[in-house]
Coordinates of C-alpha atoms in Angstrom, one line a residue:
M1 CA -34.8 -4.4 17.8
G2 CA -33.3 -2.0 15.2
E3 CA -32.0 0.2 17.9
N4 CA -30.5 -2.7 19.8
K5 CA -28.7 -4.0 16.7
Q6 CA -27.4 -0.5 15.9
D7 CA -26.1 -0.1 19.4
T8 CA -24.5 -3.5 19.3
D9 CA -22.8 -2.7 16.0
E10 CA -21.4 0.5 17.4
G11 CA -19.9 -1.4 20.4
A12 CA -18.6 -4.5 18.5
T13 CA -14.9 -5.2 18.5
K14 CA -14.3 -5.0 14.8
L15 CA -12.9 -2.7 12.1
K16 CA -15.1 0.3 11.5
R17 CA -15.9 1.9 8.2
N18 CA -14.3 5.3 8.9
L19 CA -12.9 6.0 5.4
G20 CA -14.8 8.2 2.9
L21 CA -14.2 8.9 -0.8
F22 CA -11.7 11.7 -0.1
D23 CA -9.8 9.5 2.4
G24 CA -9.7 6.8 -0.3
V25 CA -8.3 9.2 -2.9
S26 CA -5.7 10.6 -0.4
I27 CA -4.6 7.0 0.5
I28 CA -3.9 6.2 -3.2
V29 CA -2.4 9.6 -4.1
G30 CA -0.4 9.7 -0.8
I31 CA 1.2 6.3 -1.3
I32 CA 1.8 6.6 -5.0
V33 CA 3.4 10.1 -4.8
G34 CA 6.3 9.1 -2.5
S35 CA 9.9 10.0 -3.2
G36 CA 10.1 8.5 -6.7
I37 CA 8.8 11.5 -8.7
F38 CA 11.0 13.9 -6.8
V39 CA 14.2 11.9 -6.6
S40 CA 14.7 9.4 -9.4
P41 CA 12.7 10.0 -12.6
K42 CA 16.1 9.6 -14.4
G43 CA 15.6 5.8 -14.5
V44 CA 13.0 6.2 -17.2
L45 CA 15.3 8.5 -19.2
L46 CA 18.3 6.3 -18.7
Y47 CA 16.7 3.3 -20.3
S48 CA 14.5 5.1 -22.9
G49 CA 17.4 7.2 -24.2
S50 CA 15.4 10.3 -25.1
I51 CA 12.9 12.8 -23.7
G52 CA 10.2 11.9 -26.2
I53 CA 10.3 8.1 -25.4
A54 CA 10.5 8.9 -21.7
L55 CA 7.3 11.0 -21.7
V56 CA 5.6 8.2 -23.7
V57 CA 6.7 5.7 -21.0
W58 CA 5.3 7.9 -18.3
V59 CA 1.9 8.1 -20.0
L60 CA 1.8 4.4 -20.7
S61 CA 2.9 3.6 -17.1
G62 CA 0.0 5.6 -15.8
L63 CA -2.4 4.0 -18.2
L64 CA -1.2 0.5 -17.3
S65 CA -1.6 1.4 -13.6
L66 CA -5.1 2.6 -14.2
I67 CA -6.1 -0.6 -16.1
G68 CA -4.7 -2.6 -13.1
A69 CA -6.6 -0.5 -10.6
L70 CA -9.8 -1.0 -12.5
C71 CA -9.2 -4.8 -12.5
Y72 CA -8.7 -4.5 -8.7
A73 CA -11.9 -2.5 -8.4
E74 CA -13.8 -5.5 -9.7
L75 CA -11.8 -7.8 -7.4
G76 CA -12.3 -5.6 -4.4
T77 CA -16.1 -5.3 -4.8
M78 CA -16.5 -9.0 -5.8
I79 CA -14.4 -10.1 -2.8
P80 CA -15.1 -7.3 -0.3
Q81 CA -12.4 -8.2 2.2
S82 CA -9.4 -6.3 3.4
G83 CA -6.0 -7.7 2.4
G84 CA -6.0 -7.0 -1.3
D85 CA -3.9 -9.5 -3.3
Y86 CA -3.9 -11.9 -0.3
A87 CA -7.7 -12.1 -0.2
Y88 CA -8.0 -12.6 -3.9
I89 CA -5.3 -15.3 -4.2
L90 CA -6.7 -17.1 -1.1
T91 CA -10.3 -17.1 -2.5
T92 CA -9.2 -18.3 -5.9
F93 CA -6.1 -20.4 -5.6
G94 CA -6.2 -21.6 -2.0
S95 CA -4.2 -21.4 1.2
L96 CA -0.5 -22.0 0.2
P97 CA -0.2 -19.4 -2.6
A98 CA -1.9 -16.8 -0.4
F99 CA 0.4 -17.6 2.5
L100 CA 3.5 -17.3 0.3
Y101 CA 2.4 -13.8 -0.8
L102 CA 1.8 -12.9 2.9
W103 CA 5.2 -14.3 3.9
S104 CA 7.0 -12.4 1.2
A105 CA 5.2 -9.2 2.1
L106 CA 6.0 -9.6 5.8
I107 CA 9.7 -10.6 5.3
I108 CA 10.7 -8.0 2.8
I109 CA 8.1 -6.2 0.6
M110 CA 6.2 -4.0 3.1
P111 CA 8.7 -3.3 5.9
A112 CA 11.6 -2.7 3.5
G113 CA 9.5 -0.3 1.4
N114 CA 8.4 1.6 4.5
A115 CA 12.1 1.7 5.8
I116 CA 13.4 3.0 2.5
T117 CA 10.8 5.8 2.4
A118 CA 11.6 6.7 6.0
L119 CA 15.3 6.8 5.2
T120 CA 14.6 9.1 2.2
F121 CA 12.6 11.4 4.5
A122 CA 15.5 11.5 7.0
N123 CA 18.0 12.3 4.3
Y124 CA 16.1 15.3 3.0
V125 CA 15.3 16.7 6.5
L126 CA 18.9 16.6 7.5
E127 CA 20.3 17.8 4.2
P128 CA 20.0 21.6 5.0
F129 CA 22.1 21.0 8.1
Y130 CA 25.0 19.4 6.2
P131 CA 25.3 21.6 3.0
E132 CA 28.9 20.5 2.3
C133 CA 28.6 16.8 2.8
D134 CA 26.1 13.9 3.2
P135 CA 24.3 13.7 6.5
P136 CA 25.9 11.2 8.9
D137 CA 24.5 7.7 8.5
P138 CA 23.7 7.1 12.2
A139 CA 21.7 10.4 12.3
V140 CA 19.8 9.4 9.2
R141 CA 18.9 6.0 10.6
L142 CA 17.9 7.5 14.0
L143 CA 15.6 10.0 12.4
A144 CA 14.1 7.4 10.2
A145 CA 13.5 5.2 13.3
L146 CA 11.8 8.1 15.1
V147 CA 9.5 8.7 12.2
I148 CA 8.5 5.0 12.0
C149 CA 7.9 4.9 15.8
L150 CA 5.8 8.1 15.7
L151 CA 3.6 7.1 12.8
T152 CA 3.2 3.6 14.2
A153 CA 2.0 5.2 17.5
V154 CA -0.5 7.4 15.5
N155 CA -1.8 4.5 13.6
C156 CA -2.3 2.6 16.9
H157 CA -4.1 5.5 18.5
N158 CA -6.8 6.5 16.1
V159 CA -7.8 5.8 12.5
K160 CA -9.2 9.3 12.1
W161 CA -5.8 10.9 13.1
T162 CA -4.1 8.6 10.5
T163 CA -6.5 9.7 7.8
R164 CA -6.1 13.4 8.7
I165 CA -2.3 13.1 8.4
Q166 CA -2.8 11.3 5.1
D167 CA -5.2 13.9 3.7
A168 CA -3.0 16.8 4.8
F169 CA 0.3 15.5 3.4
S170 CA -1.4 14.3 0.2
I171 CA -2.6 17.8 -0.5
M172 CA 0.9 19.2 0.3
K173 CA 2.7 16.8 -2.1
V174 CA 0.3 17.6 -4.9
L175 CA 0.9 21.3 -4.3
A176 CA 4.7 20.6 -4.4
L177 CA 4.3 19.1 -7.8
V178 CA 2.1 22.0 -8.9
V179 CA 4.9 24.4 -7.9
I180 CA 7.4 22.4 -10.1
I181 CA 4.9 22.4 -13.0
L182 CA 4.2 26.1 -12.8
A183 CA 7.9 27.0 -12.5
G184 CA 8.7 24.8 -15.5
F185 CA 6.1 26.4 -17.7
I186 CA 7.1 29.9 -16.6
Y187 CA 10.7 29.0 -17.6
L188 CA 9.4 27.6 -20.9
G189 CA 7.3 30.7 -21.5
S190 CA 10.4 32.9 -21.2
G191 CA 11.8 31.3 -24.4
H192 CA 13.8 28.3 -23.2
F193 CA 13.1 25.7 -25.8
H194 CA 16.5 24.3 -26.4
N195 CA 16.1 21.1 -24.4
L196 CA 13.0 20.2 -26.3
E197 CA 14.2 20.8 -29.9
A198 CA 15.0 17.2 -30.7
P199 CA 12.8 15.1 -28.2
F200 CA 13.4 11.7 -29.9
Q201 CA 17.2 12.1 -30.4
D202 CA 19.2 9.0 -29.0
S203 CA 16.0 7.0 -28.5
K204 CA 16.6 3.3 -27.6
T205 CA 14.6 0.6 -29.3
N206 CA 16.0 -2.5 -27.6
P207 CA 13.0 -4.3 -26.0
G208 CA 15.0 -5.2 -22.8
Q209 CA 15.9 -1.5 -22.3
I210 CA 12.3 -0.3 -22.9
V211 CA 11.0 -2.9 -20.3
L212 CA 13.5 -1.6 -17.8
A213 CA 12.3 2.0 -18.5
F214 CA 8.7 0.7 -17.7
Y215 CA 10.0 -0.8 -14.5
S216 CA 11.3 2.6 -13.4
G217 CA 8.0 4.3 -14.5
L218 CA 5.8 1.7 -12.8
F219 CA 7.9 2.0 -9.6
S220 CA 6.8 5.6 -9.3
F221 CA 3.1 4.5 -9.6
A222 CA 3.5 1.7 -7.0
G223 CA 0.7 1.9 -4.4
W224 CA -2.3 2.0 -6.8
N225 CA -3.6 -1.2 -5.3
Y226 CA -3.2 -0.3 -1.6
L227 CA -6.8 0.9 -1.1
N228 CA -7.9 -2.7 -1.6
F229 CA -6.0 -3.6 1.6
V230 CA -8.5 -1.6 3.7
T231 CA -11.8 -2.4 1.8
E232 CA -13.5 -3.3 5.1
E233 CA -12.9 0.2 6.5
L234 CA -14.2 2.0 3.4
N235 CA -17.7 3.4 3.4
E236 CA -19.8 1.9 0.6
P237 CA -16.8 0.2 -1.1
E238 CA -18.9 -0.8 -4.1
K239 CA -19.2 2.9 -4.9
N240 CA -16.2 4.6 -3.3
L241 CA -13.5 2.1 -4.4
P242 CA -14.0 2.7 -8.1
R243 CA -14.6 6.4 -7.6
A244 CA -11.4 6.8 -5.7
I245 CA -9.6 5.0 -8.6
Y246 CA -11.3 7.1 -11.3
L247 CA -10.2 10.3 -9.5
S248 CA -6.7 9.5 -8.3
L249 CA -5.0 7.6 -11.1
P250 CA -5.7 10.1 -13.9
L251 CA -4.8 12.9 -11.5
V252 CA -1.4 11.3 -10.7
T253 CA -0.7 10.5 -14.3
I254 CA -1.4 14.0 -15.5
I255 CA 0.7 15.5 -12.7
Y256 CA 3.6 13.1 -13.3
L257 CA 3.6 13.8 -17.0
L258 CA 3.6 17.6 -16.5
A259 CA 6.2 17.4 -13.7
N260 CA 8.6 15.4 -16.0
F261 CA 7.9 17.9 -18.8
A262 CA 8.9 20.7 -16.4
Y263 CA 12.1 18.8 -15.4
F264 CA 13.1 18.3 -19.1
T265 CA 12.4 22.0 -19.8
V266 CA 14.8 23.2 -17.1
L267 CA 17.4 20.3 -17.0
S268 CA 19.2 18.8 -20.0
P269 CA 19.2 15.0 -20.3
T270 CA 22.9 15.0 -19.3
E271 CA 22.2 17.1 -16.2
L272 CA 19.1 15.0 -15.3
L273 CA 21.1 11.8 -15.6
A274 CA 23.9 13.1 -13.4
S275 CA 21.5 14.1 -10.6
N276 CA 20.6 11.8 -7.7
A277 CA 17.8 14.1 -6.6
V278 CA 16.1 15.7 -9.7
A279 CA 13.7 17.9 -7.8
V280 CA 16.6 19.4 -5.7
S281 CA 18.6 20.0 -8.9
F282 CA 15.5 21.6 -10.5
G283 CA 15.0 23.9 -7.4
G284 CA 18.7 24.9 -7.3
R285 CA 18.5 25.9 -11.0
L286 CA 15.2 27.8 -10.9
L287 CA 14.2 28.8 -7.4
G288 CA 17.4 30.5 -6.2
S289 CA 17.1 31.5 -2.6
M290 CA 13.9 29.5 -2.3
S291 CA 15.6 26.2 -3.4
W292 CA 15.3 25.0 0.2
I293 CA 11.6 24.4 -0.4
M294 CA 12.3 21.3 -2.5
P295 CA 13.9 19.2 0.2
L296 CA 11.0 20.3 2.4
F297 CA 8.5 19.1 -0.2
V298 CA 10.3 15.8 -0.6
A299 CA 10.3 15.3 3.2
C300 CA 6.5 16.0 3.4
S301 CA 5.9 13.6 0.5
T302 CA 7.8 10.8 2.0
F303 CA 6.3 11.4 5.5
G304 CA 2.8 10.9 4.0
A305 CA 3.9 7.8 2.1
V306 CA 5.3 6.2 5.2
N307 CA 2.0 6.9 7.1
G308 CA -0.1 5.4 4.3
G309 CA 2.2 2.4 3.9
I310 CA 2.0 1.6 7.6
F311 CA -1.8 1.9 7.6
A312 CA -2.4 -0.2 4.6
S313 CA 0.2 -2.9 5.2
S314 CA -0.9 -3.5 8.8
R315 CA -4.4 -4.4 7.5
L316 CA -2.9 -7.0 5.2
F317 CA -1.3 -8.9 8.0
F318 CA -4.3 -8.4 10.3
V319 CA -6.5 -10.2 7.7
G320 CA -3.8 -12.9 7.3
A321 CA -3.8 -13.5 11.1
R322 CA -7.6 -13.6 11.1
N323 CA -7.4 -16.5 8.6
G324 CA -4.8 -18.4 10.6
H325 CA -1.8 -17.6 8.3
M326 CA -0.1 -15.3 10.8
P327 CA 0.2 -15.6 14.6
K328 CA -3.2 -15.2 16.2
L329 CA -2.1 -12.2 18.3
M330 CA -1.8 -10.2 15.1
A331 CA -5.6 -10.4 14.7
F332 CA -6.3 -8.6 18.0
L333 CA -8.0 -5.2 18.1
N334 CA -7.6 -2.6 20.8
I335 CA -11.1 -2.5 22.5
T336 CA -11.3 1.3 22.7
Q337 CA -9.7 2.5 19.5
L338 CA -10.5 -0.6 17.4
T339 CA -7.1 -0.6 15.7
P340 CA -4.8 -3.6 15.2
V341 CA -2.3 -2.5 17.8
P342 CA -0.3 -5.8 18.1
C343 CA 0.0 -6.1 14.3
L344 CA 1.1 -2.5 14.0
I345 CA 3.8 -3.0 16.7
I346 CA 5.1 -6.2 15.1
L347 CA 5.3 -4.5 11.7
G348 CA 7.0 -1.5 13.2
L349 CA 9.6 -3.7 14.8
I350 CA 10.4 -5.5 11.6
T351 CA 10.6 -2.2 9.8
L352 CA 13.1 -0.9 12.4
S353 CA 15.2 -4.0 11.9
M354 CA 15.5 -3.1 8.2
L355 CA 17.3 0.1 9.3
T356 CA 20.3 -1.9 10.7
T357 CA 21.7 -2.7 7.2
S358 CA 22.0 -0.8 3.9
N359 CA 21.4 -4.1 2.1
V360 CA 17.7 -3.3 2.4
F361 CA 18.0 -1.4 -0.9
V362 CA 19.3 -4.5 -2.6
L363 CA 16.6 -6.7 -1.1
I364 CA 13.7 -4.4 -2.2
N365 CA 15.0 -4.8 -5.8
Y366 CA 14.8 -8.5 -5.4
A367 CA 11.3 -8.2 -4.0
S368 CA 10.1 -6.1 -6.9
F369 CA 10.1 -9.3 -9.0
V370 CA 8.1 -11.1 -6.3
E371 CA 5.5 -8.4 -6.0
S372 CA 5.0 -8.2 -9.8
T373 CA 4.5 -12.0 -9.8
F374 CA 1.8 -11.9 -7.2
I375 CA 0.0 -8.9 -8.9
T376 CA 0.0 -11.0 -12.1
L377 CA -1.4 -13.9 -10.1
S378 CA -4.2 -11.7 -8.7
V379 CA -5.3 -10.6 -12.2
G380 CA -5.2 -14.2 -13.2
A381 CA -7.6 -14.8 -10.3
L382 CA -10.0 -12.3 -11.9
L383 CA -9.9 -14.1 -15.2
Y384 CA -10.2 -17.6 -13.6
L385 CA -13.3 -16.5 -11.6
R386 CA -14.8 -15.0 -14.8
Y387 CA -14.6 -18.5 -16.3
K388 CA -15.3 -20.6 -13.3
E389 CA -18.0 -18.5 -11.6
P390 CA -19.6 -16.4 -14.3
E391 CA -22.8 -15.9 -12.1
R392 CA -20.9 -14.5 -9.1
N393 CA -22.1 -11.1 -7.9
R394 CA -19.9 -8.4 -9.4
P395 CA -21.0 -4.8 -8.5
I396 CA -18.3 -3.7 -11.0
K397 CA -17.5 -5.6 -14.1
V398 CA -14.8 -4.3 -16.4
N399 CA -14.5 -5.1 -20.1
L400 CA -12.8 -8.5 -20.4
V401 CA -10.2 -7.0 -22.7
L402 CA -8.7 -4.9 -19.8
P403 CA -7.8 -7.8 -17.5
I404 CA -6.5 -9.9 -20.4
L405 CA -4.3 -7.0 -21.6
F406 CA -3.1 -6.3 -18.1
F407 CA -2.3 -10.0 -17.5
L408 CA -0.3 -10.2 -20.7
L409 CA 1.7 -7.0 -20.0
C410 CA 2.4 -8.1 -16.4
S411 CA 3.5 -11.5 -17.7
I412 CA 6.0 -9.8 -20.0
L413 CA 7.3 -7.6 -17.2
V414 CA 7.7 -10.7 -15.0
C415 CA 9.4 -12.9 -17.6
V416 CA 11.9 -10.4 -19.1
P417 CA 14.0 -10.2 -15.8
I418 CA 14.4 -13.9 -15.9
F419 CA 16.8 -13.4 -18.8
T420 CA 18.2 -9.9 -18.0
Q421 CA 18.5 -10.2 -14.2
P422 CA 18.6 -14.0 -13.4
W423 CA 20.4 -13.5 -10.0
D424 CA 17.8 -11.0 -8.7
V425 CA 15.0 -13.3 -9.9
G426 CA 16.6 -16.3 -8.3
F427 CA 17.0 -14.6 -4.9
G428 CA 13.4 -13.4 -5.1
L429 CA 12.3 -17.0 -5.7
V430 CA 14.3 -18.1 -2.7
I431 CA 12.4 -15.6 -0.5
V432 CA 9.1 -17.0 -1.7
A433 CA 10.2 -20.7 -1.3
S434 CA 11.5 -20.1 2.2
G435 CA 7.8 -19.7 3.3
I436 CA 6.9 -23.3 2.2
P437 CA 8.3 -25.1 5.2
V438 CA 7.0 -22.4 7.5
Y439 CA 3.5 -22.9 6.1
F440 CA 3.5 -26.6 6.7
L441 CA 5.1 -26.4 10.2
F442 CA 2.8 -23.7 11.6
C443 CA -0.3 -23.6 9.4
R444 CA -1.0 -27.2 8.3
F445 CA 0.5 -29.5 10.9
K446 CA -0.9 -29.6 14.4
K447 CA 1.4 -27.9 16.9
P448 CA 2.7 -29.9 19.8
A449 CA 1.1 -29.1 23.2
W450 CA 4.2 -27.3 24.6
L451 CA 4.2 -25.0 21.6
Q452 CA 0.5 -24.3 21.9
N453 CA 1.0 -23.4 25.6
I454 CA 3.8 -20.9 24.6
F455 CA 1.6 -19.3 22.0
W456 CA -1.3 -19.1 24.4
S457 CA 0.8 -17.5 27.1
L458 CA 2.1 -15.0 24.6
E459 CA -1.4 -14.2 23.3
C460 CA -2.6 -13.5 26.9
T461 CA 0.3 -11.2 27.6
V462 CA -0.3 -9.3 24.4
Q463 CA -4.0 -8.9 25.1
K464 CA -3.2 -7.4 28.5
L465 CA -0.5 -5.1 27.3
C466 CA -2.4 -3.8 24.3
I467 CA -5.9 -4.0 25.9
A468 CA -6.9 -6.0 22.9
L469 CA -9.4 -8.8 21.9
E470 CA -10.0 -10.9 18.9
E471 CA -12.3 -9.4 16.3
E472 CA -16.0 -10.2 16.9
T473 CA -17.3 -12.7 14.3
E474 CA -20.8 -12.4 12.7
E475 CA -22.1 -15.3 14.8
E476 CA -20.9 -13.7 18.0
K477 CA -22.5 -10.4 16.9
E478 CA -25.8 -12.1 16.2
A479 CA -25.6 -13.8 19.6
T480 CA -25.0 -10.4 21.3
V481 CA -27.9 -8.9 19.4
G482 CA -30.1 -11.7 20.6
Q483 CA -29.1 -11.2 24.2
S484 CA -29.8 -7.5 23.9
K485 CA -33.2 -8.2 22.5
N486 CA -34.0 -10.7 25.3
A487 CA -32.8 -8.2 27.9
S488 CA -35.0 -5.5 26.3
D489 CA -38.1 -7.9 26.2
E490 CA -37.5 -8.8 29.9
K491 CA -37.3 -5.1 30.8
G492 CA -40.6 -4.4 28.9
D493 CA -42.4 -7.4 30.6
A494 CA -41.3 -6.3 34.2
P495 CA -44.2 -3.9 34.9
E496 CA -46.8 -6.4 33.6
L497 CA -45.3 -9.2 35.9
E498 CA -45.4 -6.8 38.8
R499 CA -49.0 -5.9 38.2
L500 CA -50.0 -9.6 38.0
H501 CA -48.1 -10.3 41.2
Q502 CA -50.0 -7.5 43.0
D503 CA -53.4 -8.8 41.8

């Protein structure tokens, strides 16, 4: 029976646990280390006012992200479902808040984030071909579209290919930052201390400005919670999820701190604030004829970030569809590769639509408030479950001080923009609220027969085109195991029946 069950598990139409510890680390590192640390660390310096305060903000941003990731490790092992924030909000607060998070993520957060990263990749690939001017906008958008299509196809084809790309580009981007760090320290060792002589000069103490500095720092750490989106594909998540966090977040924090120290060593605060691409300015000053390597490093970094973003975000919408909060066809898996092909294609098309307008950069700023709000809600779910269900199984249980501290800090970061950026907050709330009528029309109320027929026809078409089926449930798997056992028993009884017949 054990053999039959194993065989059935191998052939079941469901997500497979193909991700190990190194894959988990590379997903976190690969998504966090996108274009931010190479392109725009000047935001922290702009709002903090001095090198010393900027470095403190970088350290505290990494520490805050680590605390958040540890809280999510408890959530991810206590609620071992893919989908991250969506799964935790659904379990704790119910259907409507979970749907609103999913709606916001589908409309703006995930596709816009992937589109912006793809556009950054395209800009840096094309930059060497246009040394005297900016690359043409159509060329940038076309290349970004090609990258999105290519990586969507890879994600559709094979999870192992996806993780190999993620592993390789995660290593490359870490090596790129190591090059920056070594070059900066060599420059410092040759006696160039002038930029560091007064590290706290011109420091800003206004709380609103410091909070905005933290926004810029935390933006560069965005992605620390993405491994929770693929918990069901992680081997031994109760062990590998926290281990991946323990390894990746301190690594990224140390590298970010040293990279910024290297930037400040080579570039003065005035030069850094005047640059739109700090890593390129750094390379131009220090690497001479090898300065072309910096755009290459940024391109590799953003390529890996797009790949990781597509992989993780598709699982979020797959889980939502499985729970009836997205169209059913988004919960189909390709029967040979066991990847959510329809979901990946839909996400790819929405991401491509973001490339048609430059307003996507404004929209993602609006969405930052929305995403921060739902992260705060997820940590609130951890605290609520600690109070409401103290006996619930928790393979990992962090000190209660950590989620309380993280919840308070996130609440501050969510509340401050209400006063400093009311229009952005208002537009973000409009995005969330627009999902309420959609939820009641398509998730709560019974659809009319004609609409059900349209959905059914569309689902059949998608199944045929993508060679896909709905994920096999536990009940169906047990039934399949039972059938396999009965078939095996009948096969074993056949010789005995034949002998009795002859007698």
